Coordinates of C-alpha atoms and ligand atoms in Angstrom, one line a residue:
X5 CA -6.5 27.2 8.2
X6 CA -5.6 30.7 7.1
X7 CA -2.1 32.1 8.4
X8 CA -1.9 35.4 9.9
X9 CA -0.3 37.1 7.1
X10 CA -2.6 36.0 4.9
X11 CA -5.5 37.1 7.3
X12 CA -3.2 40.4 7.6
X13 CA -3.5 40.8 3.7
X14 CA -7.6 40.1 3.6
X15 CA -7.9 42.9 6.8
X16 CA -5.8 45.6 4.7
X17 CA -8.2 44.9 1.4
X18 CA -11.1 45.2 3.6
X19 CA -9.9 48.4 5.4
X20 CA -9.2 49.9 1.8
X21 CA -13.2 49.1 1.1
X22 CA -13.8 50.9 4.2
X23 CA -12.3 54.5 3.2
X24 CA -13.6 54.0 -0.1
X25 CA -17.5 52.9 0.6
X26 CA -17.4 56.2 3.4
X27 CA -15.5 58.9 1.9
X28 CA -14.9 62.1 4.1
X29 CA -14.8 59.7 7.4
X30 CA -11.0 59.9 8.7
X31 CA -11.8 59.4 12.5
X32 CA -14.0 56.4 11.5
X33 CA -10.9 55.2 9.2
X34 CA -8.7 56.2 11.9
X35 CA -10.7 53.7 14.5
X36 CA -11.4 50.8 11.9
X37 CA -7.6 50.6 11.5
X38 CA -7.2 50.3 14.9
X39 CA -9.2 47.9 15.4
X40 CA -8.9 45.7 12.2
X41 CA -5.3 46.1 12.4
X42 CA -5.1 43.7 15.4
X43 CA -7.3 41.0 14.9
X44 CA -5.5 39.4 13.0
X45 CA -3.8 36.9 15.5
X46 CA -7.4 35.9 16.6
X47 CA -9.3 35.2 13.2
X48 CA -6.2 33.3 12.0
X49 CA -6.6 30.9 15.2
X50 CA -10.4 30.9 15.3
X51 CA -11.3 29.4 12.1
X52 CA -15.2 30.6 12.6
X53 CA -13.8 34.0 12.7
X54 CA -13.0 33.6 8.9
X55 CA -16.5 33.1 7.8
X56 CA -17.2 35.7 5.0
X57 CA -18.7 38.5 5.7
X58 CA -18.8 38.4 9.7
X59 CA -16.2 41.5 10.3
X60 CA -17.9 43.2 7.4
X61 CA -20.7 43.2 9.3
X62 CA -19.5 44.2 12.0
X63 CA -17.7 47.3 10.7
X64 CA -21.2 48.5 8.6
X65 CA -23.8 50.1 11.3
X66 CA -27.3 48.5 11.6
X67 CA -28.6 52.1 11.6
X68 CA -27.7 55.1 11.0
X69 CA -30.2 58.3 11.5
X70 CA -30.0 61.8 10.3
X71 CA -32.0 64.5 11.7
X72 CA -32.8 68.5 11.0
X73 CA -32.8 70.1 14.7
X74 CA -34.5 73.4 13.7
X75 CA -35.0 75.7 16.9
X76 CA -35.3 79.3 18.3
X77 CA -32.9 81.5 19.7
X78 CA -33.2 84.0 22.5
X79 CA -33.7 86.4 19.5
X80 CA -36.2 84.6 17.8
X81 CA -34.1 83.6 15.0
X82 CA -34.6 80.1 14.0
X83 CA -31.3 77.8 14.1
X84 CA -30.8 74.6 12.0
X85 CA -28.5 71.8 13.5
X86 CA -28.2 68.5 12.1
X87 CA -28.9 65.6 14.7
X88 CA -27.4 61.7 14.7
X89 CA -27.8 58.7 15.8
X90 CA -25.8 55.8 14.8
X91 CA -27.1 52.4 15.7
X92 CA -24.1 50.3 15.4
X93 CA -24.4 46.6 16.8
X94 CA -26.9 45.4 19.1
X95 CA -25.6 41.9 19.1
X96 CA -24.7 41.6 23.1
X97 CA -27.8 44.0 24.1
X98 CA -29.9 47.6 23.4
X99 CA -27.7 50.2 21.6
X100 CA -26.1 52.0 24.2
X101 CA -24.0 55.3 24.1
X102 CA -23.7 58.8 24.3
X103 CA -25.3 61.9 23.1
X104 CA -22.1 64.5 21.9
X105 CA -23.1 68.3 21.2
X106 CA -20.0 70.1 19.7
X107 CA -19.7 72.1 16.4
X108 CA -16.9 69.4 15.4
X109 CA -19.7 66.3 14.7
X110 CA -20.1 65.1 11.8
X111 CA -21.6 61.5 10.6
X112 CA -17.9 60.3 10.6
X113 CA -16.9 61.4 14.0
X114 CA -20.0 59.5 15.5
X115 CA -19.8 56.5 13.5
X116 CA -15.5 56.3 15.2
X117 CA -17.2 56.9 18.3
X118 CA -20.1 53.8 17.8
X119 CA -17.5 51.8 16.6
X120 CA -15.3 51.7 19.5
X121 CA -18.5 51.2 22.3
X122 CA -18.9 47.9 20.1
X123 CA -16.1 46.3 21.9
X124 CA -15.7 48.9 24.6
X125 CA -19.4 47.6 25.6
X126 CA -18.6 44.2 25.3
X127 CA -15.6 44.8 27.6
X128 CA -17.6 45.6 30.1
X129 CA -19.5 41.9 30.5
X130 CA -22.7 43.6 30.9
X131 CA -25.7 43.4 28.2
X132 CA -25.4 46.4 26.0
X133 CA -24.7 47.0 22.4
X134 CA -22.9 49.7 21.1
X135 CA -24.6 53.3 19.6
X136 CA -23.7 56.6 19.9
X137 CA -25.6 60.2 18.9
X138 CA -25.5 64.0 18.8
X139 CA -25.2 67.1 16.9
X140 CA -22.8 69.8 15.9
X141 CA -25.0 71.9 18.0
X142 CA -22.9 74.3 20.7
X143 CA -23.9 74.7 23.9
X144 CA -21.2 77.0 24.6
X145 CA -22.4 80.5 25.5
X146 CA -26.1 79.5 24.8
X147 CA -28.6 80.5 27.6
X148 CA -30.3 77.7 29.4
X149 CA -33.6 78.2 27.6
X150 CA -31.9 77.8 24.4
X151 CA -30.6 74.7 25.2
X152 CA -33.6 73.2 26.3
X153 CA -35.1 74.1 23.3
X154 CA -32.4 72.5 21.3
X155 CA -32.7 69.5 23.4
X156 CA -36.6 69.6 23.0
X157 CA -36.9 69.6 19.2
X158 CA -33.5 67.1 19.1
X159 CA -35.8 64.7 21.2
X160 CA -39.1 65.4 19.1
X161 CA -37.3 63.7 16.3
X162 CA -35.2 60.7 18.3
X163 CA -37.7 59.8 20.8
X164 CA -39.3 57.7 17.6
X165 CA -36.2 55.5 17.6
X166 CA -34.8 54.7 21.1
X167 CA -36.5 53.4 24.2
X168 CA -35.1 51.0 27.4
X169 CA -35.2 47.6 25.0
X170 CA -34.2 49.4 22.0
X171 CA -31.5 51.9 22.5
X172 CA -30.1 54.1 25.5
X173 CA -28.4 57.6 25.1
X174 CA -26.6 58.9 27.7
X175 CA -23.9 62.0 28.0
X176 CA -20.5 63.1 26.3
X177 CA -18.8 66.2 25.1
X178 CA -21.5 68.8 25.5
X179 CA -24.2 66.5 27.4
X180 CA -24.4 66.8 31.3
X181 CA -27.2 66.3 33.7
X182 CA -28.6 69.5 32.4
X183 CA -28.7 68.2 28.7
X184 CA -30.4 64.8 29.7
X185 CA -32.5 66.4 32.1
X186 CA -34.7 68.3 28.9
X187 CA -34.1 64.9 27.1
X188 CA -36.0 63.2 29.7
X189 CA -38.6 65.6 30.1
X190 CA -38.9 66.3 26.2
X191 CA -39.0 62.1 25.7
X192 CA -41.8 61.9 28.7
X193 CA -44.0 64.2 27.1
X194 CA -44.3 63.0 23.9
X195 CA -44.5 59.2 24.5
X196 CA -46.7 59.5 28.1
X197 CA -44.4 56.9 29.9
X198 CA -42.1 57.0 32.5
X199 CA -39.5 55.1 30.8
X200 CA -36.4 55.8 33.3
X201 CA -34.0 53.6 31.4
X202 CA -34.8 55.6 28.3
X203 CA -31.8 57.5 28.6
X204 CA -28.6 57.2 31.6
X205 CA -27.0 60.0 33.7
X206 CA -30.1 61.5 34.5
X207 CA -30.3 63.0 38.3
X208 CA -30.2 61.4 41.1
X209 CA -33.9 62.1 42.6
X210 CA -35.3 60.6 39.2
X211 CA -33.8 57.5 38.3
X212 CA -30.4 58.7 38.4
X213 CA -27.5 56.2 39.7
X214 CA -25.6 57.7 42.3
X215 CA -21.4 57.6 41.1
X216 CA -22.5 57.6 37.6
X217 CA -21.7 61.0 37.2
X218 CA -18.0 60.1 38.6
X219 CA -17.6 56.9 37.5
X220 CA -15.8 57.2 34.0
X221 CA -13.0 59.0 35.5
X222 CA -12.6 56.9 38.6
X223 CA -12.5 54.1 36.5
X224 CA -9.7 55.4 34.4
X225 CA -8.3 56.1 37.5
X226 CA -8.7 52.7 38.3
X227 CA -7.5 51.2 34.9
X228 CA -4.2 53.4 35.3
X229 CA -3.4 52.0 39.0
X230 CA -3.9 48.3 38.0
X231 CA -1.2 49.0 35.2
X232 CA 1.1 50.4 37.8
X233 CA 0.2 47.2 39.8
X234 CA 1.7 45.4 37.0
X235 CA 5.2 47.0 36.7
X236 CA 5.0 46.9 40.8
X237 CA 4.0 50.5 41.5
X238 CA 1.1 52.2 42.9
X239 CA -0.7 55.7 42.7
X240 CA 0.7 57.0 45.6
X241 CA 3.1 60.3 45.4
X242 CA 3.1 60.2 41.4
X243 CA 1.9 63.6 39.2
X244 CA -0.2 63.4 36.7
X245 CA -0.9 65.4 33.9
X246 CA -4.6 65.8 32.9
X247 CA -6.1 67.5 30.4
X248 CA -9.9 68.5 29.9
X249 CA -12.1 70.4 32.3
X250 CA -15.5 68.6 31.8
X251 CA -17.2 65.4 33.3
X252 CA -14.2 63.1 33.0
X253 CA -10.9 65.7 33.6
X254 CA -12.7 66.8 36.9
X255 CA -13.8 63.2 38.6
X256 CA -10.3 61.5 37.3
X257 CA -8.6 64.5 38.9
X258 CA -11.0 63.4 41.9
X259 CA -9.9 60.2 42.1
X260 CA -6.2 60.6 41.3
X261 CA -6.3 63.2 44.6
X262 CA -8.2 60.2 46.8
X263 CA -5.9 57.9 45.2
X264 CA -2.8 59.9 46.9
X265 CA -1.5 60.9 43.4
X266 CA -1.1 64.7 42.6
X267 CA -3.2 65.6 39.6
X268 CA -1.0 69.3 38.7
X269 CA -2.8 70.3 34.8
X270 CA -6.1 71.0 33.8
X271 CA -7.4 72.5 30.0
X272 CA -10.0 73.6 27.9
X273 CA -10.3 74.6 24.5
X274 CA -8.4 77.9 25.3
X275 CA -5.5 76.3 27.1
X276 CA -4.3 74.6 30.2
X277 CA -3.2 75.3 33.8
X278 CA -0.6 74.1 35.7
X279 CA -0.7 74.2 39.6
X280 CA 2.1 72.9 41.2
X281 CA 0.4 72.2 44.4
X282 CA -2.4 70.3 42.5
X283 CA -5.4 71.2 41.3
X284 CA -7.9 72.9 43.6
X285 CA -11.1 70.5 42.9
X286 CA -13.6 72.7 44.9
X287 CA -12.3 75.7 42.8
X288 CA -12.1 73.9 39.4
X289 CA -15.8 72.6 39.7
X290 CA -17.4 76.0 41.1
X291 CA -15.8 77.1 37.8
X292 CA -16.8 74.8 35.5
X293 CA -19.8 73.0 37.0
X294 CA -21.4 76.0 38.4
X295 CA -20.1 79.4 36.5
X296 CA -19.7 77.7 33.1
X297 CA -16.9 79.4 32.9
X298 CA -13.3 79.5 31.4
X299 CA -9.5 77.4 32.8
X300 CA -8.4 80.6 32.7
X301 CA -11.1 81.9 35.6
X302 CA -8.8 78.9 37.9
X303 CA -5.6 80.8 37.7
X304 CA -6.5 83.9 38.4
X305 CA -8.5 83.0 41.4
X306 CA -6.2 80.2 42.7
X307 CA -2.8 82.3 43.3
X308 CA 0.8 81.5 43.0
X309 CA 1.0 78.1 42.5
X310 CA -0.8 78.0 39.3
X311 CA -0.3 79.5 36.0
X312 CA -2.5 79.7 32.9
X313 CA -0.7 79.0 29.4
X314 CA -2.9 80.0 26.7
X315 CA -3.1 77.9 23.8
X316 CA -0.9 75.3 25.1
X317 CA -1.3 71.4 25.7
X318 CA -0.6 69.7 29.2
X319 CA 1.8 67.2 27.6
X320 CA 4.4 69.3 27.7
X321 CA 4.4 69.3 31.9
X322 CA 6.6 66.7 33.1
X323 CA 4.8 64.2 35.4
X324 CA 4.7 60.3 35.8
X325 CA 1.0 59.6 34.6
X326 CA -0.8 61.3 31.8
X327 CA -4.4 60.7 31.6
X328 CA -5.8 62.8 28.5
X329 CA -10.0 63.5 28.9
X330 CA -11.0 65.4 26.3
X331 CA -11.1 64.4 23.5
X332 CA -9.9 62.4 20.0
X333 CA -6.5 63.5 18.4
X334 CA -5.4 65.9 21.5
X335 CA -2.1 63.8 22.4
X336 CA -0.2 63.4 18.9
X337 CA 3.8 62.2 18.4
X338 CA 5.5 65.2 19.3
X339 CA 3.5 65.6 22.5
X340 CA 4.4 61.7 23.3
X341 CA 7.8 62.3 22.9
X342 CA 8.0 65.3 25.0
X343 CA 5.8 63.2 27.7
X344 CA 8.8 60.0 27.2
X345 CA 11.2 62.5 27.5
X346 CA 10.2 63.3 30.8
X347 CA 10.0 59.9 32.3
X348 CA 6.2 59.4 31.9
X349 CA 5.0 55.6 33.1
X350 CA 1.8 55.5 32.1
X351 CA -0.8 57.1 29.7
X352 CA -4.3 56.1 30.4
X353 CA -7.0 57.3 28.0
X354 CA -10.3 59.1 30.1
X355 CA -10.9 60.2 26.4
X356 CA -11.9 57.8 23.3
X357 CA -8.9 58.0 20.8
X358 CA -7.4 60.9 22.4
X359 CA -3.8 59.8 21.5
X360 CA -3.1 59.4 17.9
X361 CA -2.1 55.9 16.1
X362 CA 1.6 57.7 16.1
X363 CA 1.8 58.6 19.5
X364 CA 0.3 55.5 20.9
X365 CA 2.9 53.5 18.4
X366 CA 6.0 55.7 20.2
X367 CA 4.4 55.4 23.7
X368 CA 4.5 51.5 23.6
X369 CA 8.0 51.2 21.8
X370 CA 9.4 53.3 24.6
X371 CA 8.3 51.0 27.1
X372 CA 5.3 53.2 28.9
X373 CA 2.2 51.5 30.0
X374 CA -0.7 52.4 27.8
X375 CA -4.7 52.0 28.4
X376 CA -6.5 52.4 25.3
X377 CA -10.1 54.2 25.8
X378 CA -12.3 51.3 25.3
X379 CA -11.0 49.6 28.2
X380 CA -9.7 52.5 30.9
X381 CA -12.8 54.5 29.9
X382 CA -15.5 51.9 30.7
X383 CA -16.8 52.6 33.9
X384 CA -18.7 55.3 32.7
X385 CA -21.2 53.0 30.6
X386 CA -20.5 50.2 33.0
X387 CA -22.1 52.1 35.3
X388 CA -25.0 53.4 33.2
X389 CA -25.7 49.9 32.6
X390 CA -26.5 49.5 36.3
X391 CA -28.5 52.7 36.6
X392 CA -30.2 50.4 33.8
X393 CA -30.3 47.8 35.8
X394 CA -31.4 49.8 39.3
X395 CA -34.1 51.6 36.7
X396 CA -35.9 48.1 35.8
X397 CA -35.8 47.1 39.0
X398 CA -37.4 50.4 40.5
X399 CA -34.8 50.4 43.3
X400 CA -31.4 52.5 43.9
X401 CA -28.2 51.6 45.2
X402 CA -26.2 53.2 47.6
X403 CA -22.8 54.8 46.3
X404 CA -20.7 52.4 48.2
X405 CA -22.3 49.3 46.1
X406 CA -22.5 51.1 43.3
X407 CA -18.4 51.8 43.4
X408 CA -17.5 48.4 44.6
X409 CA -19.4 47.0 41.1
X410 CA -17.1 49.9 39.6
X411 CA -13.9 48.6 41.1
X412 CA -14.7 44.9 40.4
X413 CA -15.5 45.6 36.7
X414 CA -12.5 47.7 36.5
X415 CA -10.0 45.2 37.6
X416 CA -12.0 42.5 35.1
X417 CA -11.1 44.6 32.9
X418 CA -7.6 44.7 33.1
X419 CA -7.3 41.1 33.6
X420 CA -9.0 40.4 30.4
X421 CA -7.2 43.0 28.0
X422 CA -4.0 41.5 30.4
X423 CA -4.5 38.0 29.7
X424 CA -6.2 37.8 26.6
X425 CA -2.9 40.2 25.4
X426 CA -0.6 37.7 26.7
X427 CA -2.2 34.6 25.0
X428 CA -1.8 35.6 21.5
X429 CA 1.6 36.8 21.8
X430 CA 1.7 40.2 22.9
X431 CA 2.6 40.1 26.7
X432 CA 1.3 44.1 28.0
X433 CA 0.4 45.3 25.1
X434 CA -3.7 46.7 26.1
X435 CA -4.5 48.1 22.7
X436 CA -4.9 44.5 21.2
X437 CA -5.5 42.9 24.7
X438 CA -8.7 45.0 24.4
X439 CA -9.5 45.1 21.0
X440 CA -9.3 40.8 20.7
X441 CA -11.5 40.7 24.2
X442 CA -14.0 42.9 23.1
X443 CA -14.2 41.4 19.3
X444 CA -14.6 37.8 20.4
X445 CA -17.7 38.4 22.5
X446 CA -19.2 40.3 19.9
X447 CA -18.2 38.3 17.2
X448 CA -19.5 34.9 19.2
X449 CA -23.1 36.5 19.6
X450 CA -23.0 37.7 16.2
X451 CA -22.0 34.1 14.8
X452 CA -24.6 32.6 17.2
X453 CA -27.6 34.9 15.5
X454 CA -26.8 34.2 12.2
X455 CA -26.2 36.4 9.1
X456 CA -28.6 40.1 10.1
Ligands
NDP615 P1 -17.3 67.5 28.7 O1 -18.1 68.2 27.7 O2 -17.8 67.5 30.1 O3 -15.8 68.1 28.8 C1 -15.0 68.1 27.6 C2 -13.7 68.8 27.9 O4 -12.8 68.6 26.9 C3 -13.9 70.3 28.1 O5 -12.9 70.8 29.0 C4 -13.7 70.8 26.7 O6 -13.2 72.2 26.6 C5 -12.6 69.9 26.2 N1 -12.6 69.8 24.8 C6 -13.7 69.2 24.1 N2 -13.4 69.3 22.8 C7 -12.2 69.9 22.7 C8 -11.4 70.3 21.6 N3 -11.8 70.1 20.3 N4 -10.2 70.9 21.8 C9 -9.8 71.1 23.1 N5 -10.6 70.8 24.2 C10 -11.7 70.2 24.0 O7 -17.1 66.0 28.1 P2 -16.7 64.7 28.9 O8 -15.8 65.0 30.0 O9 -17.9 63.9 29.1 O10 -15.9 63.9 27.7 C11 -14.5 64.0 27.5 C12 -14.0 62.8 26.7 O11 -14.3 61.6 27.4 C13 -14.7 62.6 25.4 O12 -13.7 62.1 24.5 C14 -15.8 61.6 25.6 O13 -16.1 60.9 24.4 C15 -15.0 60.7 26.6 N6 -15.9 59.9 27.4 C16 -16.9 60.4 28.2 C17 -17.7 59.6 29.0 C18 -18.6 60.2 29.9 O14 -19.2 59.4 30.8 N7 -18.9 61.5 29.9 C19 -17.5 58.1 28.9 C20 -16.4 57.7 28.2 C21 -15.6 58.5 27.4 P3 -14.2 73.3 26.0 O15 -15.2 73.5 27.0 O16 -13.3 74.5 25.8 O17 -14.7 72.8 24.7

């Protein structure tokens, strides 16, 4: 029986293997450590745990694809992208992740991202591994033809290696109902099938689940009231600072508003607004959804009670909740001070790895509740596993099923990451609640199947 130093001591050597056999990566580092750093407690009391090689495994994808995305602009020039797709554990199911389209991708920020749907996946109960994809490709001011045409010739080359049994894209940063809509069509085309579960988020009049589109933010939304639940609170009559203006800002602001909470910020990569009488949702999504436009665009069109601060980041508004959903690294230690210096509660991550190992480090030392991505972000690929599940079936839900499966998973969630936190030692402490929860499922499949 190994102790949990010494299990400590074989985890560091193996994360120092890590950074050295994939230089360059620092957000996969960055989510290894996380990770790694907290097993410890469970492969020191699970002897089967031990055996060599399983978490090496485990941190080295099954796949990993790299792609030229050449295509045409509106001018005729030709563009190259680079495309990815990282296949990273299909122990528990199909691969099963997003697609993200920003100029910041790079193999290393998609391998972080793969990484944590392993467990974030397996959170979740449901049957699907964990993969993610994308391409430092823009879609900012790009006409719509352009990105079809960038989603055409990124799906000429993927289509080869996914497929409903094999591995599922869905959205992220940069990939809406737009985006999978030409992935669909592009993915039709060339194979000749209607393969719906091909790909999840797609719209709702072709294999589309209704709430999917909603349901990673109400989830987090979720995630964040059964916290409160804990410490004997509720959502009702607290602010909340959220940052972001895509997919996940705009349906946890959603949420938060039907939840009775007052959800005041709202940002983009230009800066954030603050309306003191809340955010204007109707407003916010005519800008974003419809007009493509700017945070900025909400200010001026909303009147006094809201302000635009260029450049700025919404941690520095005081408010009880803080639910940060856009994206890794955007919530660092000074922001989490200035957030625990103005009585925050509870941080709940919409994002993956928004907050940074610092911040999430002062956040729990000061008390305040904190839900790690992989388990208050779920509900978003909990619920593309039932479009999965409605697509193989050839039947759809209505939204009020569809959200009490939401709700239920939600709460199961928290229970496990709760409990399974609490049995080795670390009473409300999610991070490693999560982290253990997800890993032993994983790690029992992967034992099961033997050394692949
Ligand atoms: P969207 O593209 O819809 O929105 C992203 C938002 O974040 C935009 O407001 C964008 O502003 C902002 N943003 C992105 N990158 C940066 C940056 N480098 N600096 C400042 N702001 C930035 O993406 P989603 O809402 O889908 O995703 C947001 C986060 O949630 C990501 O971390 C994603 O991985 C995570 N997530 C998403 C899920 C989903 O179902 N969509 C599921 C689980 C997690 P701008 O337009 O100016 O770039």
């Amino acid at each position: 029986m190994t102790t949990r130093s010494e299990t400590r001591t074989t985890l560091d050597h193996l994360l120092t293997e890590i950074e050295h056999r994939n230089p360059a990566q620092p957000e996969f580092h960055q989510a290894a450590h996380e990770v790694l750093e907290t097993l410890a407690p469970v492969i020191a009391a699970r002897p089967e745990y031990a055996e060599p090689g399983l978490v090496e495994r485990l941190v080295e994808p099954e796949r990993q694809v790299l792609f030229r995305v050449p295509w045409q602009d509106d001018q005729g020039r030709v563009r190259v992208n680079r495309g990815f797709r990282v296949e990273f554990n299909s122990a528990l199911g199909p691969y099963k992740g997003g697609l993200r389209f920003h100029p910041s991708v790079n193999l290393g920020v998609i391998k972080f991202l793969g990484f944590e749907q392993i467990f974030k996946n397996a959170l979740t109960g449901l049957g699907i591994g964990g993969g993610k994809g994308g391409s430092d490709f823009d879609p900012h001011g790009r006409s719509d033809a352009e990105v079809m045409r960038f989603c055409q010739s990124f799906m000429t080359e993927l289509y080869r290696h996914i497929g409903e049994h094999t591995d599922v894209p869905a959205g992220d940063i940069g990939v809406g109902g737009r985006e999978i809509g030409y992935l669909f069509g592009q993915y039709r085309r060339i194979t000749n099938r209607w393969e719906a579960g091909v790909l999840t988020g797609k719209g709702r009049g072709w294999g589309g689940s209704l709430i999917r589109p909603e349901a990673t933010g109400y989830g987090n939304v979720l995630f964040a009231a059964a916290m409160l639940r804990e410490r004997g609170e509720d959502l009702e009559g607290q602010t909340a600072v959220v940052s972001g203006s895509g997919n996940v800002a705009i349906y946890t602001i959603e949420k938060l508003t039907a939840l009775g909470a007052n959800a005041i910020t709202c940002s983009d990569s230009s800066g954030y607004v603050v309306d003191e009488k809340g955010i204007d949702l109707d407003l916010l999504k005519q800008i974003k959804e419809v007009e493509r436009g700017r945070v900025d665009a909400y200010a001026e069109r909303r009147g006094s009670s809201a302000r635009f601060v260029p450049g700025g980041r919404v941690w520095e508004v005081p408010a009880d909740l803080a639910l940060p959903s856009a994206t890794q690294n955007e919530l660092d230690e000074n922001d989490a001070a200035a957030l625990i210096r103005n009585g925050v509660k509870a941080v709940s991550e919409g994002a993956n790895m928004p907050t940074t190992p610092e911040a999430v480090h002062l956040l729990q030392q000061a008390g305040v509740a904190f839900g790690p991505g992989k388990a208050a972000n779920a509900g978003g690929v909990a619920v593309s596993a039932l479009e999965m599940a409605q697509n193989h079936a050839r039947t759809a839900w209505t939204a009020e099923r569809v959200e009490e499966e939401l709700a239920s998973i939600m709460t199961s969630i928290h229970t496990t990451c709760h409990e399974t936190a609490e049995r080795y030692d670390a009473p409300g402490d999610y991070v490693t609640g999560a982290n253990i929860a997800g890993f032993e499922r994983v790690a029992d499949a992967m034992l099961a199947q033997g050394v692949i």
